[in-house]
Tab-separated table of C-alpha atoms in Angstrom:
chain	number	residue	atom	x	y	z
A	1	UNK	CA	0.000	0.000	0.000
A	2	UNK	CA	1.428	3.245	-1.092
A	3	UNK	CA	1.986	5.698	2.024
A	4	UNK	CA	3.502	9.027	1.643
A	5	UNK	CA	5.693	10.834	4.778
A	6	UNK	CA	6.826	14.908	5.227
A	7	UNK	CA	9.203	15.069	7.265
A	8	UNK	CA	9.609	17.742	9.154
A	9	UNK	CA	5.939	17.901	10.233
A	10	UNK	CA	6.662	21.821	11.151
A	11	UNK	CA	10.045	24.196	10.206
A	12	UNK	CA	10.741	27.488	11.336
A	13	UNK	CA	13.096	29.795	9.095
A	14	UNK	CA	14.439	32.988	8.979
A	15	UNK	CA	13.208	35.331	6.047
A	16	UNK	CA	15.257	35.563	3.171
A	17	UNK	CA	17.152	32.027	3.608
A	18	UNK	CA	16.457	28.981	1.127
A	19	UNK	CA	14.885	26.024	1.935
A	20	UNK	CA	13.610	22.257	1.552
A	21	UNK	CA	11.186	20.524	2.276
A	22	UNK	CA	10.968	16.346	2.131
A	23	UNK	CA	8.295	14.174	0.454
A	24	UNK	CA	8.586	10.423	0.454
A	25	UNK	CA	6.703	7.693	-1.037
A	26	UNK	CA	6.952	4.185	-0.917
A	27	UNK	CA	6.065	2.611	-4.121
A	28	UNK	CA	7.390	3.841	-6.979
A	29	UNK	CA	4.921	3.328	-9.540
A	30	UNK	CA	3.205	6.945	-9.954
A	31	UNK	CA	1.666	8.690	-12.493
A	32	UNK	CA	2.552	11.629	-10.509
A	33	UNK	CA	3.262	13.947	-7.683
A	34	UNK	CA	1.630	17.080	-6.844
A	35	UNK	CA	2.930	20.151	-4.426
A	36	UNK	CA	0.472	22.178	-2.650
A	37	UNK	CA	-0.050	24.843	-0.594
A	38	UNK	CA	-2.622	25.083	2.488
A	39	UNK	CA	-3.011	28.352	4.179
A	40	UNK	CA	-5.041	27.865	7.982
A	41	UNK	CA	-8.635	26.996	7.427
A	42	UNK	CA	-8.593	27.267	3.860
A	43	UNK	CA	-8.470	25.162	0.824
A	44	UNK	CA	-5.860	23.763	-1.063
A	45	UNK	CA	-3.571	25.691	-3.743
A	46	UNK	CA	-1.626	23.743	-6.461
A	47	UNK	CA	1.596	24.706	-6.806
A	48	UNK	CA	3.832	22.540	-9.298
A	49	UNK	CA	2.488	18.867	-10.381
A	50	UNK	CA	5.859	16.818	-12.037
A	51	UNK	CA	4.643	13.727	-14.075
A	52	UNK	CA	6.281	10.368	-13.294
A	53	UNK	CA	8.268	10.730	-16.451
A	54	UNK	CA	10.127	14.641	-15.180
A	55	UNK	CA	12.686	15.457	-13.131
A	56	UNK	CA	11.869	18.879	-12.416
A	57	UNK	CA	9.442	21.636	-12.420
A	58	UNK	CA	9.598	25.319	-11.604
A	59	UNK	CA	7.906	28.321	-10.984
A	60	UNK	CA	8.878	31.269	-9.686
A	61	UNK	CA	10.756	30.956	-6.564
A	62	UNK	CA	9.886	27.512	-6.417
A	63	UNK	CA	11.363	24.045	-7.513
A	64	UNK	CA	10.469	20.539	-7.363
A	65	UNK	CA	12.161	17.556	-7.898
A	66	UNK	CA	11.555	14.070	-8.194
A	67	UNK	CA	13.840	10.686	-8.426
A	68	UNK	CA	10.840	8.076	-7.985
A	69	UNK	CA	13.888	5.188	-8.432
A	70	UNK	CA	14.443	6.373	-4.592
A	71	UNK	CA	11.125	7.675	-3.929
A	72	UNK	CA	11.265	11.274	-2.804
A	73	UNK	CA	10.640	14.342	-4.224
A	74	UNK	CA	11.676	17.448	-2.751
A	75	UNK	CA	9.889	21.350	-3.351
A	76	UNK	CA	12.669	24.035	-2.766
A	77	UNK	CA	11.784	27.546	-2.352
A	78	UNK	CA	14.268	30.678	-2.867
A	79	UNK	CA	14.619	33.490	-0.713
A	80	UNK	CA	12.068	32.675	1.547
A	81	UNK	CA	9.319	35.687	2.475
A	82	UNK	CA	6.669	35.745	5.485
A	83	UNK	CA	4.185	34.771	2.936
A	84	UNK	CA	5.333	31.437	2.335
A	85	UNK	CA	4.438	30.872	5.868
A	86	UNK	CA	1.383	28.068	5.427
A	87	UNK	CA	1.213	24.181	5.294
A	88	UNK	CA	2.763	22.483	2.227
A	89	UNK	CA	1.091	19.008	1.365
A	90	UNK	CA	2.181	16.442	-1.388
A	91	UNK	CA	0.010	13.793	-2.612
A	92	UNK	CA	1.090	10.964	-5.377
A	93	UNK	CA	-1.310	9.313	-8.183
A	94	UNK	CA	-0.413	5.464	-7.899
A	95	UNK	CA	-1.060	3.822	-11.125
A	96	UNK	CA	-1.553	0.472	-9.429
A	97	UNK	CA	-5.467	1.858	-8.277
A	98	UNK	CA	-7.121	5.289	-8.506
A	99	UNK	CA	-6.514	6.206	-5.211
A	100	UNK	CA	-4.540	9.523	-4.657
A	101	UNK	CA	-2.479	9.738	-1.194
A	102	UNK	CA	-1.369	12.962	0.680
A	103	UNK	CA	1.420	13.077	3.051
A	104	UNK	CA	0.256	15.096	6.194
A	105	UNK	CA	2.457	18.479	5.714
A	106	UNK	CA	5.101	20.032	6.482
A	107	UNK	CA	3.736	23.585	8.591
A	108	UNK	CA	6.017	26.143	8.098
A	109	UNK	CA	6.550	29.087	9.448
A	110	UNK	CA	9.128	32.004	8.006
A	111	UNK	CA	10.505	34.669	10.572
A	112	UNK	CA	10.052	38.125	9.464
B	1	UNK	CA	-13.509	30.839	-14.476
B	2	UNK	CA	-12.148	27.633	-14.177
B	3	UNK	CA	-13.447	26.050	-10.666
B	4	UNK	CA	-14.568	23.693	-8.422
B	5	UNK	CA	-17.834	24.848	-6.065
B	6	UNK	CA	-18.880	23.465	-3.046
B	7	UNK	CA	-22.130	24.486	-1.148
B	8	UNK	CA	-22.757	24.998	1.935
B	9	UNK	CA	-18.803	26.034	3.472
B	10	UNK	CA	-20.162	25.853	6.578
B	11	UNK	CA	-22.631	23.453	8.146
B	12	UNK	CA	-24.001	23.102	11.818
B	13	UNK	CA	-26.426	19.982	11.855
B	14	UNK	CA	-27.462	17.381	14.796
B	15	UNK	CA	-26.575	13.809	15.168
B	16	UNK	CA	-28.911	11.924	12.704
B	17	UNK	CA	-30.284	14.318	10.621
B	18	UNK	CA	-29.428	13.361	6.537
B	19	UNK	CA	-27.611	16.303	4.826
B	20	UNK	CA	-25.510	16.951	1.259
B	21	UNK	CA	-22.812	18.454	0.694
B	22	UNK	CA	-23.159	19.644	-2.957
B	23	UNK	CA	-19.713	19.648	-5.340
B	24	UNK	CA	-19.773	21.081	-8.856
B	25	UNK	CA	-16.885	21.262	-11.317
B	26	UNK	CA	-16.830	23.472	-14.963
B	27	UNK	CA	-14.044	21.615	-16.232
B	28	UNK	CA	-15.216	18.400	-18.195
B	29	UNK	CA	-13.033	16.622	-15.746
B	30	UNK	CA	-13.723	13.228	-15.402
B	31	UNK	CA	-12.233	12.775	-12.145
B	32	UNK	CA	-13.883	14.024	-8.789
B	33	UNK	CA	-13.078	12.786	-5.759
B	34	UNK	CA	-14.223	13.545	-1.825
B	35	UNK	CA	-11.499	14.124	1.132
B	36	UNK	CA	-11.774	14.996	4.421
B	37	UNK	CA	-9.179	16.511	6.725
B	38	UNK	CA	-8.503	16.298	10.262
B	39	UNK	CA	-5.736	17.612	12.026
B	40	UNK	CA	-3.241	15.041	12.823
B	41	UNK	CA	-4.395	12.886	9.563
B	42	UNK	CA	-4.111	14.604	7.448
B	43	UNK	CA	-6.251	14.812	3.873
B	44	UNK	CA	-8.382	11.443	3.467
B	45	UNK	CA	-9.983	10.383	0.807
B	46	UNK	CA	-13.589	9.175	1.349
B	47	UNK	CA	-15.137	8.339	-2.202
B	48	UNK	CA	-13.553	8.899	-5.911
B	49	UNK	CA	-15.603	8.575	-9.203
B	50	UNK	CA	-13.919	7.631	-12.581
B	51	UNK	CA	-16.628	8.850	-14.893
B	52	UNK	CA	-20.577	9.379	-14.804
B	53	UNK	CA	-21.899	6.365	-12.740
B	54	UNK	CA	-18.474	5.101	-11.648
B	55	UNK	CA	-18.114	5.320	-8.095
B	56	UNK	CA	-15.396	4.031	-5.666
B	57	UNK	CA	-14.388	3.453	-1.915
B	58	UNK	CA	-11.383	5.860	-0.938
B	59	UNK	CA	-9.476	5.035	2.465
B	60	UNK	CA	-12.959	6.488	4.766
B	61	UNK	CA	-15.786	5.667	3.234
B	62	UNK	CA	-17.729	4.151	5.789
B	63	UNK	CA	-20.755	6.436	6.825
B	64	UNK	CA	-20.784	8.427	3.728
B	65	UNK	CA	-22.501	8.044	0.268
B	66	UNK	CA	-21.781	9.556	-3.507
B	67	UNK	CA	-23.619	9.584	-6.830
B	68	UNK	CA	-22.557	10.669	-9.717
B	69	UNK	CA	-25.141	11.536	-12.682
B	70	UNK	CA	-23.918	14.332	-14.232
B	71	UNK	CA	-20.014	14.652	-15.429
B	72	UNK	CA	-20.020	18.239	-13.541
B	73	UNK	CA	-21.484	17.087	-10.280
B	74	UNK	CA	-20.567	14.927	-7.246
B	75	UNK	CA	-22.656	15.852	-4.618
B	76	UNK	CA	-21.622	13.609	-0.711
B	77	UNK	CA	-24.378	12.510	1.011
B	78	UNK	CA	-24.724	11.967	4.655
B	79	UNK	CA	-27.362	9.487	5.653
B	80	UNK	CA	-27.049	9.975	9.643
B	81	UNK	CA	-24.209	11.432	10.258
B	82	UNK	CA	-22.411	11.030	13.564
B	83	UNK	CA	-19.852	13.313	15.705
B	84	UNK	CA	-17.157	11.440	14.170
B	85	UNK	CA	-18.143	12.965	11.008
B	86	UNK	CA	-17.448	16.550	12.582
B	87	UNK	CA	-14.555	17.596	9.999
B	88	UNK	CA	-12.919	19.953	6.875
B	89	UNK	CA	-14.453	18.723	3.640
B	90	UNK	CA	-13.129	19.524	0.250
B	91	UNK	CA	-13.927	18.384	-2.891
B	92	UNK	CA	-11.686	17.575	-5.740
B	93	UNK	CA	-11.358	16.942	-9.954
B	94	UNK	CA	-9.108	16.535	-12.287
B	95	UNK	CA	-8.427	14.936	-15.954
B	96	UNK	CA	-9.158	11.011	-15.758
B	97	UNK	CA	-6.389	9.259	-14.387
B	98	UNK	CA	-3.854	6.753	-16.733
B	99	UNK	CA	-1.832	10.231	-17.821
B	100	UNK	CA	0.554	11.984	-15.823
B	101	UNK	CA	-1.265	15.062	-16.808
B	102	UNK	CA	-3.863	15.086	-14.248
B	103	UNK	CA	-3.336	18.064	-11.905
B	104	UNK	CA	-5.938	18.062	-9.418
B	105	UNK	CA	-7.910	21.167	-8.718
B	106	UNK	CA	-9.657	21.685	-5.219
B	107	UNK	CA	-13.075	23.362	-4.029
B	108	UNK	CA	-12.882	25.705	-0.909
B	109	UNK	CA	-13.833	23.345	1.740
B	110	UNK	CA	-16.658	22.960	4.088
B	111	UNK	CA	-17.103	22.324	7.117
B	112	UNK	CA	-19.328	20.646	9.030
B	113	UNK	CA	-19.892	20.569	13.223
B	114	UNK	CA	-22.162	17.283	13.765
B	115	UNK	CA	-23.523	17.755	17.575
């Protein structure tokens, strides 16, 4: 059964630095992964989607990878700003059923 | 606009009393799907539909019902719903799955207090 992990469940970071956050997935067989964004109480914002066949995807400040022979993926945002302060989910597409599975966020917090 | 509705965002309701939660999409997808989120689990999903009258379980489906008739609409259907059920709802659609290009698009959420 395909279960996804963020890890660090929360991350604090002073404004202006660069940082990464962790996805992880445990069967590689994916159609593809998908980045959001969650702000508190509200719904959810896509932010990149890379298909099982990319390596990369950009925009803006931000940058996701994936290597699905190792199963992570990793979204890396530049010159971090007090609004990128919010909860950042990913969630894979398993081609093996039509299920789609979110990890359960990493909550971050930038210092102004 | 490209969207995905949800009505009502907000629902207070008493133990046993059948509600819907309505959730309409303007895209042609043919994906929908149902999640709900609580905190420390994270996003769940409930129920997922293929196509018009293709319906399946997600990881929480037990006390919960979908339909699908029309491509646009996937309305979630609470028979008699419980406390347990007290949660952040949001409904979901995207292109049908088999393609990598199936970016999922969410509705705002609602939530519902079962007392």
């Amino acid at each position: 059964k395909q279960e996804v992990t963020q890890i660090p469940a929360a991350l604090s970071v002073p404004e202006g630095e660069n940082l990464v956050l962790n996805c992880s997935f445990t069967d590689s067989a994916i159609y593809n992964l998908q980045w959001f964004r969650q702000d508190p109480g509200k719904g959810l914002t896509s932010l990149l989607l890379i298909q099982s066949s990319q390596r990369e995807q950009t925009s803006g400040r931000l940058n996701a990878s994936l290597d699905k022979s190792s199963g992570r993926s990793t979204l890396y945002i530049a010159a971090s700003q007090p609004g990128d302060s919010a909860t950042y989910l990913c969630a894979v597409r398993p081609i093996r059923d039509d299920k789609i599975i979110f990890g359960k966020g990493t909550r971050l917090h930038i210092l102004p | 606009e490209a969207q995905v509705t949800q009505n009502p965002r907000y629902l207070i309701t008493v133990t046993g009393k059948k509600l819907t939660v309505t959730c309409s999409q303007n895209m042609n997808h043919e994906y929908m799907s149902w999640y709900r989120q609580d905190p420390g689990l994270g996003l769940r999903q409930i129920y997922y539909s293929m196509n018009v009258e293709v319906t399946d379980k997600g990881d929480v489906p037990e006390g919960y019902k979908v339909s699908r008739k029309e491509k646009r609409n996937f309305p979630l259907i609470l028979e008699s719903p419980s406390p347990n059920q007290t949660s952040l709802y949001f409904c979901a659609s995207s292109l049908a799955s088999g393609t990598g290009h199936n970016e999922q698009f969410f509705g705002p959420g609602t939530r519902l207090t079962v007392l």
